[in-house]
């Protein structure tokens, strides 16, 4: 098996797994399991599915990704980034629609990994990531206000604007008991780190407020009153009836799930590398994420990816290998089987407080404010992604953000490509790039030399075409000096073919100078070299001038 497509767990076991490593993994896995318990339930509820489905995701997807993954210490499971997309799919297509979308996303992730596309994901623009992440944080916060305030709304609208309109219309139905439970939960979560970091504040808040609500009989919503309890049993595998029409409808959301899973997991793996001083295998991680998501929805779960906060908690607690992630899955499994029924007593206001803190932590508001000072192009990408996520759709936001960033990049690159006439000042153009003195080189009448700067690609060909037609004087020989052309694509080849055809029609010859090996290889494979003639390519400006002189000599002999 290719080393980069080998699971980290297998490599670690081959190196020799020690008792000391297991002790650290055991402590790390148990600690992160405690952290993951309330988050898995809260993320599931916020996503519009049953609370136990979050636990199924953390158990099944987390286990598969831990066994197959390319990172040493990553913890995977349900995350806040998925809440918006999952909620939208479930509301429109039901859970079966989510299963189909996640299955497609899993296949896409596996293909991305096998195609060695892990490195390409780093090219997703930073303003796009910050834009949709900040918007998701606001949406998560907005979705929890009803439970935090105890508003009496039969069905909270899914749309962001409609949701806030409903809140203002029902602000008079605020429940003081619910606010008290939510505020107390929030206070414990925020203040508990001053007591200790070993036990997460979310768990303490859940334990304390669940006990208070139960023993005082406070009239607030709980998981049981909302969902009817949490089963203490494993789900049976299930696959929905898949139709081609449903696959077509789910492909775009599936692509969003795949991109989110890939970005979040690889970002989490990079954070883990920075904390442990190791290197992850991005392609193997993508394969593992794909397999984990497929298994997750087969067993009743939801989409999963690497969780940065839980991964950091695992490492800080001593976890150093995928065994810690496996321990975390086993812990959650035991919780589900042994004490799952008690989870039904958790107040909804407490889970809302947990998610409000999650929303704040993932908001990246400092980075957002910093990016507001960026160039106009980056600012446009940031705001387009942010506003589209808030008011339209996350899928469209990511697609538009990436496309807009790509067009802006092409525009910048195209302005770097231009053509200058350098026949008269050829000597001044040399600098340190030539080893011979150009002062004695004379350019015969009838030869014009043009220097091309920048890549000849589809985004720059119009700029090149405009430049060459404005300054060209129809000489007998036109030398195109290409030492500063690093790349060329089919569009660049096409524009050169048009230029060569125009030269033939007007009775002059084109000679190429200093074409790089990579560019020459593309020209040769496309057939352009054979069409022009290999003799029309000079290794440097001296050779190109000699070729041009030969053409001038032939013209003179033909005239005689």
XYZ file of C-alpha atoms in Angstrom:
560
model
C 0.000 0.000 0.000
C 1.256 3.504 -0.827
C 2.644 5.061 2.339
C 0.494 8.188 2.055
C -2.605 5.992 1.820
C -1.716 3.970 4.875
C -3.720 4.514 8.096
C -1.726 6.122 10.896
C -2.939 3.487 13.341
C -1.316 0.745 11.273
C 1.980 2.652 11.139
C 1.930 3.242 14.898
C 1.230 -0.413 15.668
C 4.109 -1.435 13.401
C 6.442 0.987 15.165
C 5.483 -0.556 18.510
C 2.657 0.612 20.742
C 3.768 1.081 24.357
C 2.006 0.911 27.693
C 2.866 4.555 28.340
C 1.146 5.544 25.084
C -1.946 3.560 26.092
C -2.124 5.309 29.465
C -2.053 8.703 27.750
C -4.595 7.588 25.146
C -6.903 6.197 27.824
C -6.926 9.476 29.757
C -7.248 11.544 26.585
C -10.032 9.370 25.181
C -12.073 9.412 28.402
C -11.671 13.162 28.792
C -12.691 13.954 25.237
C -15.550 11.452 25.555
C -16.937 13.498 28.427
C -16.619 16.655 26.314
C -18.186 15.011 23.261
C -21.252 13.666 25.108
C -23.218 16.927 25.480
C -21.941 18.289 22.167
C -23.065 15.228 20.195
C -26.578 15.490 21.627
C -26.733 19.270 21.183
C -25.478 19.194 17.592
C -28.035 16.527 16.666
C -30.943 18.479 18.111
C -29.795 21.720 16.467
C -29.520 19.848 13.156
C -33.182 18.869 13.305
C -32.674 15.161 14.092
C -33.083 13.055 17.237
C -30.559 13.486 20.101
C -29.315 9.889 19.947
C -28.320 10.355 16.303
C -25.517 12.636 17.412
C -24.207 9.847 19.654
C -24.492 7.335 16.807
C -22.377 9.653 14.676
C -19.668 10.097 17.296
C -19.560 6.332 17.933
C -19.676 4.857 14.424
C -18.115 7.602 12.316
C -15.583 8.375 15.044
C -14.482 4.724 15.225
C -14.127 4.210 11.464
C -12.207 7.471 10.999
C -9.931 6.649 13.944
C -9.054 3.231 12.491
C -8.559 4.416 8.903
C -7.506 8.048 9.436
C -4.274 9.753 8.491
C -3.881 11.815 11.668
C -2.408 10.609 14.958
C -4.650 12.382 17.458
C -7.713 13.635 15.613
C -11.187 13.212 17.110
C -14.065 13.086 14.632
C -17.805 13.340 15.083
C -20.700 15.763 14.558
C -19.655 19.435 14.459
C -21.306 22.837 14.425
C -20.251 23.495 10.821
C -22.749 20.899 9.591
C -25.776 22.177 11.517
C -26.981 24.584 8.830
C -26.687 22.216 5.882
C -28.134 19.216 7.783
C -31.094 21.206 9.087
C -31.911 22.496 5.611
C -31.762 19.020 4.037
C -33.823 17.353 6.778
C -36.512 20.051 6.632
C -36.834 19.787 2.850
C -36.119 16.139 2.051
C -36.373 14.317 5.388
C -33.751 12.111 6.976
C -33.651 9.781 3.960
C -32.590 12.736 1.831
C -29.782 13.446 4.297
C -28.670 9.804 4.104
C -28.451 9.947 0.312
C -26.575 13.258 0.389
C -24.104 11.936 2.967
C -23.549 8.691 1.057
C -22.725 10.710 -2.065
C -20.469 12.982 -0.002
C -18.688 9.931 1.399
C -18.012 8.606 -2.090
C -16.745 12.051 -3.175
C -14.372 12.190 -0.196
C -12.999 8.728 -0.943
C -12.449 9.659 -4.593
C -10.715 12.883 -3.513
C -8.391 10.905 -1.262
C -7.589 8.239 -3.845
C -6.958 10.980 -6.427
C -4.418 12.584 -4.051
C -6.439 15.797 -3.813
C -5.665 16.460 -0.143
C -3.134 19.156 -0.995
C -5.553 21.011 -3.280
C -7.958 21.864 -0.464
C -5.471 24.381 0.916
C -6.320 26.525 -2.109
C -9.818 27.275 -0.773
C -9.573 31.036 -0.091
C -9.341 32.109 3.538
C -12.120 34.761 3.186
C -14.494 32.010 2.012
C -13.774 29.875 5.093
C -14.098 32.805 7.518
C -17.220 34.058 5.738
C -19.287 30.884 5.991
C -17.900 29.937 9.427
C -18.887 33.296 10.942
C -22.321 33.112 9.328
C -22.855 29.558 10.605
C -22.000 30.752 14.118
C -24.673 33.457 13.908
C -27.212 30.948 12.570
C -26.437 28.512 15.419
C -26.830 31.300 17.972
C -30.119 32.363 16.397
C -31.448 28.809 16.362
C -30.938 28.462 20.130
C -32.648 31.626 21.330
C -36.085 30.046 21.419
C -34.946 27.240 23.745
C -32.750 29.606 25.793
C -35.604 32.077 26.385
C -38.411 29.528 26.532
C -40.429 31.245 23.785
C -43.805 29.682 23.073
C -43.457 29.118 19.324
C -45.080 26.017 17.849
C -42.615 25.732 14.964
C -39.585 27.997 14.701
C -39.081 29.036 11.032
C -35.977 27.685 9.318
C -35.258 30.915 7.408
C -32.910 33.315 9.228
C -35.009 36.458 8.752
C -38.318 34.690 9.440
C -36.815 33.213 12.595
C -35.976 36.654 14.030
C -39.366 38.038 13.020
C -41.012 35.157 14.934
C -38.803 35.888 17.969
C -39.841 39.561 18.071
C -43.494 38.657 17.553
C -43.398 36.204 20.484
C -41.050 38.074 22.822
C -43.907 38.401 25.305
C -43.948 34.606 25.836
C -40.510 34.500 27.479
C -40.449 31.958 30.317
C -38.581 33.100 33.478
C -37.806 29.528 34.633
C -36.253 28.672 31.273
C -34.183 31.865 31.233
C -32.967 31.102 34.761
C -31.883 27.579 33.761
C -30.223 28.852 30.576
C -28.429 31.715 32.330
C -27.229 29.432 35.140
C -25.951 26.924 32.563
C -24.139 29.659 30.654
C -22.565 30.995 33.845
C -21.271 27.554 34.855
C -19.814 26.909 31.382
C -18.010 30.266 31.344
C -16.808 30.273 34.963
C -15.925 26.599 35.470
C -12.522 26.860 33.699
C -11.409 29.102 36.581
C -11.971 26.082 38.851
C -10.385 23.378 36.680
C -9.764 22.517 33.045
C -9.766 18.772 33.635
C -13.560 18.438 33.670
C -15.433 20.420 30.977
C -17.867 23.085 32.104
C -20.504 21.801 29.676
C -20.722 18.501 31.541
C -20.900 20.216 34.939
C -23.662 22.515 33.694
C -25.657 19.561 32.362
C -25.252 17.506 35.553
C -26.072 20.384 37.921
C -29.008 21.875 36.027
C -30.515 18.486 35.153
C -30.496 17.608 38.852
C -31.933 21.004 39.858
C -34.729 20.853 37.276
C -35.586 17.258 38.212
C -35.637 17.661 41.990
C -37.317 21.070 42.032
C -39.781 20.045 39.341
C -39.209 23.200 37.310
C -41.635 23.515 34.372
C -39.044 23.719 31.578
C -38.632 21.740 28.364
C -36.341 18.715 28.481
C -35.179 16.216 25.873
C -37.887 13.845 27.110
C -40.694 16.386 26.770
C -39.489 17.366 23.304
C -38.346 14.029 21.830
C -39.758 11.364 24.144
C -36.445 10.108 25.508
C -33.144 8.656 24.343
C -33.005 4.912 23.511
C -30.427 2.770 25.294
C -29.725 0.495 22.346
C -27.749 0.425 19.128
C -29.568 1.185 15.871
C -30.076 -1.348 13.110
C -28.414 -0.612 9.750
C -30.713 1.161 7.345
C -30.500 2.320 3.739
C -33.223 4.453 2.138
C -34.878 3.831 -1.189
C -32.602 5.650 -3.615
C -33.983 7.070 -6.847
C -32.040 8.790 -9.615
C -34.167 11.910 -9.099
C -33.204 12.025 -5.412
C -29.520 11.558 -6.290
C -29.722 14.516 -8.674
C -31.424 16.675 -6.039
C -28.916 15.721 -3.367
C -25.711 16.065 -5.373
C -25.208 19.785 -4.750
C -25.787 19.508 -0.955
C -23.569 16.399 -0.975
C -20.772 18.391 -2.561
C -21.106 20.989 0.197
C -20.975 18.258 2.853
C -17.863 16.790 1.212
C -16.099 20.169 1.018
C -16.989 21.009 4.628
C -15.884 17.583 5.873
C -12.616 17.827 3.955
C -11.826 21.375 5.060
C -12.734 20.861 8.719
C -10.924 17.521 9.036
C -7.712 18.694 7.352
C -7.729 21.956 9.297
C -8.160 19.964 12.508
C -5.332 17.643 11.445
C -3.054 20.645 10.838
C -3.873 21.985 14.321
C -3.079 18.549 15.779
C 0.231 18.469 13.875
C 1.156 21.839 15.348
C 0.448 20.599 18.876
C 2.219 17.253 18.541
C 5.008 18.040 16.086
C 3.855 15.309 13.665
C 2.603 15.231 10.068
C -0.749 13.889 8.968
C -1.558 12.071 5.721
C -4.167 14.268 4.099
C -5.213 11.829 1.379
C -5.680 8.943 3.821
C -7.646 11.286 6.073
C -10.039 12.097 3.227
C -10.573 8.400 2.507
C -11.268 7.787 6.200
C -13.692 10.711 6.413
C -15.564 9.351 3.401
C -15.809 5.858 4.872
C -16.802 7.242 8.271
C -19.631 9.326 6.848
C -20.979 6.368 4.873
C -20.991 4.126 7.960
C -22.461 6.927 10.090
C -25.677 7.354 8.087
C -26.074 3.605 7.551
C -26.290 3.334 11.361
C -28.643 6.287 11.828
C -26.070 9.049 12.249
C -25.415 12.368 10.535
C -22.386 13.791 8.691
C -19.122 13.865 10.632
C -15.716 15.486 10.355
C -12.656 16.293 12.427
C -13.466 18.424 15.481
C -10.757 20.986 16.288
C -11.758 21.680 19.905
C -12.175 17.995 20.802
C -8.914 17.122 19.059
C -7.085 19.814 21.057
C -8.687 18.543 24.285
C -7.562 15.013 23.475
C -3.946 16.090 22.933
C -3.859 18.283 26.047
C -5.192 15.342 28.077
C -2.477 12.956 26.890
C -3.883 11.360 23.723
C -1.180 10.788 21.112
C -2.494 8.022 18.829
C -5.800 6.979 17.182
C -6.352 4.644 20.147
C -7.513 7.701 22.118
C -10.248 8.328 19.534
C -11.282 4.672 19.768
C -11.469 4.943 23.579
C -13.662 8.036 23.168
C -16.030 6.014 20.931
C -16.174 3.097 23.391
C -16.929 5.506 26.251
C -19.826 7.077 24.332
C -21.118 3.605 23.423
C -21.198 2.606 27.099
C -22.938 5.865 27.995
C -25.567 5.213 25.340
C -26.173 1.627 26.478
C -26.044 2.170 30.248
C -27.222 5.699 31.007
C -28.884 6.829 27.778
C -32.304 7.031 29.414
C -31.016 9.572 31.934
C -29.949 11.877 29.105
C -33.651 12.468 28.421
C -33.794 14.596 31.569
C -31.381 17.242 30.242
C -33.086 20.681 29.965
C -33.257 22.139 26.478
C -32.142 25.521 27.855
C -28.894 23.948 29.068
C -28.185 22.457 25.641
C -28.968 25.877 24.154
C -26.361 27.419 26.453
C -23.821 24.817 25.318
C -24.445 25.687 21.669
C -24.353 29.440 22.283
C -20.820 29.012 23.642
C -19.951 26.801 20.660
C -21.289 29.494 18.317
C -19.148 32.165 19.961
C -16.021 30.011 19.813
C -16.477 29.232 16.122
C -17.507 32.767 15.120
C -13.940 33.876 14.349
C -15.136 37.460 14.808
C -11.614 38.782 15.290
C -10.513 37.313 11.952
C -13.720 38.618 10.368
C -13.069 42.173 11.585
C -9.446 41.916 10.447
C -10.508 40.821 6.948
C -12.770 43.884 6.668
C -9.532 45.846 6.162
C -8.474 43.620 3.242
C -8.366 44.655 -0.449
C -11.749 45.132 -2.091
C -11.618 41.772 -3.888
C -11.078 39.798 -0.671
C -13.708 41.898 1.092
C -16.201 41.119 -1.685
C -15.515 37.376 -1.340
C -15.878 37.557 2.454
C -19.154 39.472 2.423
C -20.662 37.467 -0.444
C -19.988 34.177 1.353
C -21.136 35.567 4.704
C -24.394 37.117 3.448
C -25.319 34.218 1.170
C -24.840 31.772 4.054
C -27.015 33.892 6.333
C -29.838 34.770 3.981
C -29.820 32.238 1.142
C -28.047 28.899 1.427
C -24.699 27.517 2.585
C -24.269 25.441 -0.575
C -24.680 28.460 -2.810
C -22.474 30.569 -0.519
C -19.499 28.220 -0.813
C -19.908 27.813 -4.561
C -20.251 31.553 -5.198
C -17.423 32.393 -2.788
C -14.977 30.011 -4.448
C -16.009 31.072 -7.964
C -15.770 34.773 -7.117
C -12.352 34.301 -5.537
C -11.238 32.327 -8.588
C -12.385 35.037 -11.013
C -10.682 37.750 -8.973
C -7.459 35.721 -8.952
C -7.635 35.225 -12.725
C -8.199 38.940 -13.182
C -5.106 39.722 -11.124
C -3.048 37.137 -12.989
C -4.229 38.371 -16.392
C -2.980 41.890 -15.656
C 0.487 40.428 -15.067
C 0.659 39.182 -18.671
C 1.764 41.761 -21.210
C 3.943 42.220 -24.286
C 6.621 44.880 -24.811
C 8.539 45.878 -27.922
C 12.229 45.667 -26.953
C 13.993 45.840 -30.338
C 15.580 49.238 -29.643
C 16.497 48.655 -25.993
C 17.359 44.982 -26.089
C 20.674 45.629 -24.348
C 18.973 47.314 -21.378
C 16.696 44.315 -20.889
C 19.461 41.830 -20.180
C 20.757 42.549 -16.669
C 22.107 39.381 -15.081
C 20.063 37.037 -17.264
C 22.620 36.887 -20.093
C 26.262 35.906 -19.857
C 27.309 37.582 -23.137
C 27.572 41.281 -23.905
C 24.568 42.470 -25.935
C 26.109 45.835 -26.795
C 27.602 44.523 -30.054
C 24.456 42.731 -31.177
C 22.782 44.578 -33.997
C 19.153 43.918 -34.865
C 18.867 44.059 -38.665
C 16.095 46.100 -40.231
C 12.975 43.996 -40.728
C 13.285 42.165 -37.372
C 11.213 43.142 -34.370
C 11.725 41.602 -30.924
C 8.881 41.357 -28.431
C 9.179 40.228 -24.813
C 6.229 38.336 -23.256
C 5.853 38.641 -19.484
C 3.603 36.283 -17.503
C 1.703 33.077 -18.094
C -0.230 32.534 -21.312
C -3.428 31.001 -19.946
C -7.120 31.397 -20.684
C -7.478 34.345 -18.338
C -4.688 36.322 -20.000
C -4.990 35.577 -23.718
C -7.252 38.557 -24.426
C -4.702 40.857 -22.777
C -1.919 39.294 -24.862
C -3.943 39.494 -28.094
C -4.724 43.172 -27.507
C -1.099 44.017 -26.717
C 0.417 42.220 -29.714
C -2.050 43.746 -32.193
C -1.602 47.284 -30.914
C 2.204 47.343 -31.125
C 2.930 44.915 -33.966
C 4.263 46.638 -37.138
C 4.166 43.662 -39.483
C 7.960 43.141 -39.710
C 9.570 40.490 -41.933
C 10.514 38.453 -38.834
C 8.821 38.698 -35.454
C 10.811 37.301 -32.522
C 8.754 36.364 -29.454
C 11.025 36.183 -26.452
C 9.406 33.878 -23.862
C 11.969 33.553 -21.062
C 9.442 35.048 -18.596
C 6.549 32.766 -19.589
C 6.384 30.034 -16.897
C 3.202 28.278 -18.084
C 0.890 27.998 -21.060
C -2.465 26.283 -21.545
C -4.702 25.362 -24.494
C -6.018 28.942 -24.758
C -2.451 30.245 -24.914
C -1.578 27.727 -27.621
C -4.694 28.748 -29.541
C -3.790 32.452 -29.521
C -0.278 31.626 -30.741
C -1.794 29.508 -33.518
C -3.957 32.485 -34.540
C -0.881 34.720 -34.484
C 1.076 32.215 -36.650
C -1.804 32.048 -39.140
C -1.957 35.841 -39.274
C 1.822 35.903 -39.893
C 1.488 33.522 -42.845
C -1.348 35.580 -44.310
C 0.694 38.791 -44.033
C 3.971 37.324 -45.242
C 6.122 37.445 -42.128
C 7.713 34.754 -39.929
C 7.506 34.147 -36.176
C 10.589 32.919 -34.293
C 10.434 31.875 -30.639
C 13.248 32.595 -28.196
C 14.104 31.102 -24.777
C 11.004 28.917 -24.429
C 11.184 27.014 -21.129
C 11.185 23.221 -21.128
C 7.736 22.955 -19.554
C 6.172 25.407 -22.018
C 7.973 23.770 -24.983
C 6.671 20.361 -23.849
C 3.081 21.643 -23.930
C 3.656 23.199 -27.355
C 5.124 19.966 -28.691
C 2.331 17.743 -27.335
C -0.311 20.019 -28.834
C 1.333 19.790 -32.279
C 2.187 23.497 -32.338
C 5.955 22.922 -32.630
C 5.557 20.710 -35.693
C 3.114 23.162 -37.252
C 5.513 26.103 -36.807
C 8.658 24.098 -37.439
C 11.309 23.134 -34.893
C 13.817 25.340 -36.731
C 11.844 28.401 -35.590
C 12.761 27.870 -31.928
C 15.980 29.414 -30.637
C 17.474 28.500 -27.279
C 18.247 32.167 -26.523
C 18.001 35.581 -28.127
C 21.270 35.077 -30.034
C 20.056 31.898 -31.702
C 16.701 33.505 -32.455
C 18.399 36.497 -34.146
C 20.525 34.142 -36.262
C 17.378 32.267 -37.352
C 15.771 35.613 -38.224
C 18.851 36.672 -40.250
C 18.632 33.441 -42.219
C 15.040 34.310 -43.163
C 16.101 37.825 -44.173
C 18.906 36.366 -46.292
C 16.465 34.059 -48.072
C 14.145 36.972 -48.786
C 17.025 38.955 -50.300
C 18.157 35.996 -52.460
C 14.570 35.434 -53.570
C 14.360 39.106 -54.559
C 17.505 38.785 -56.701
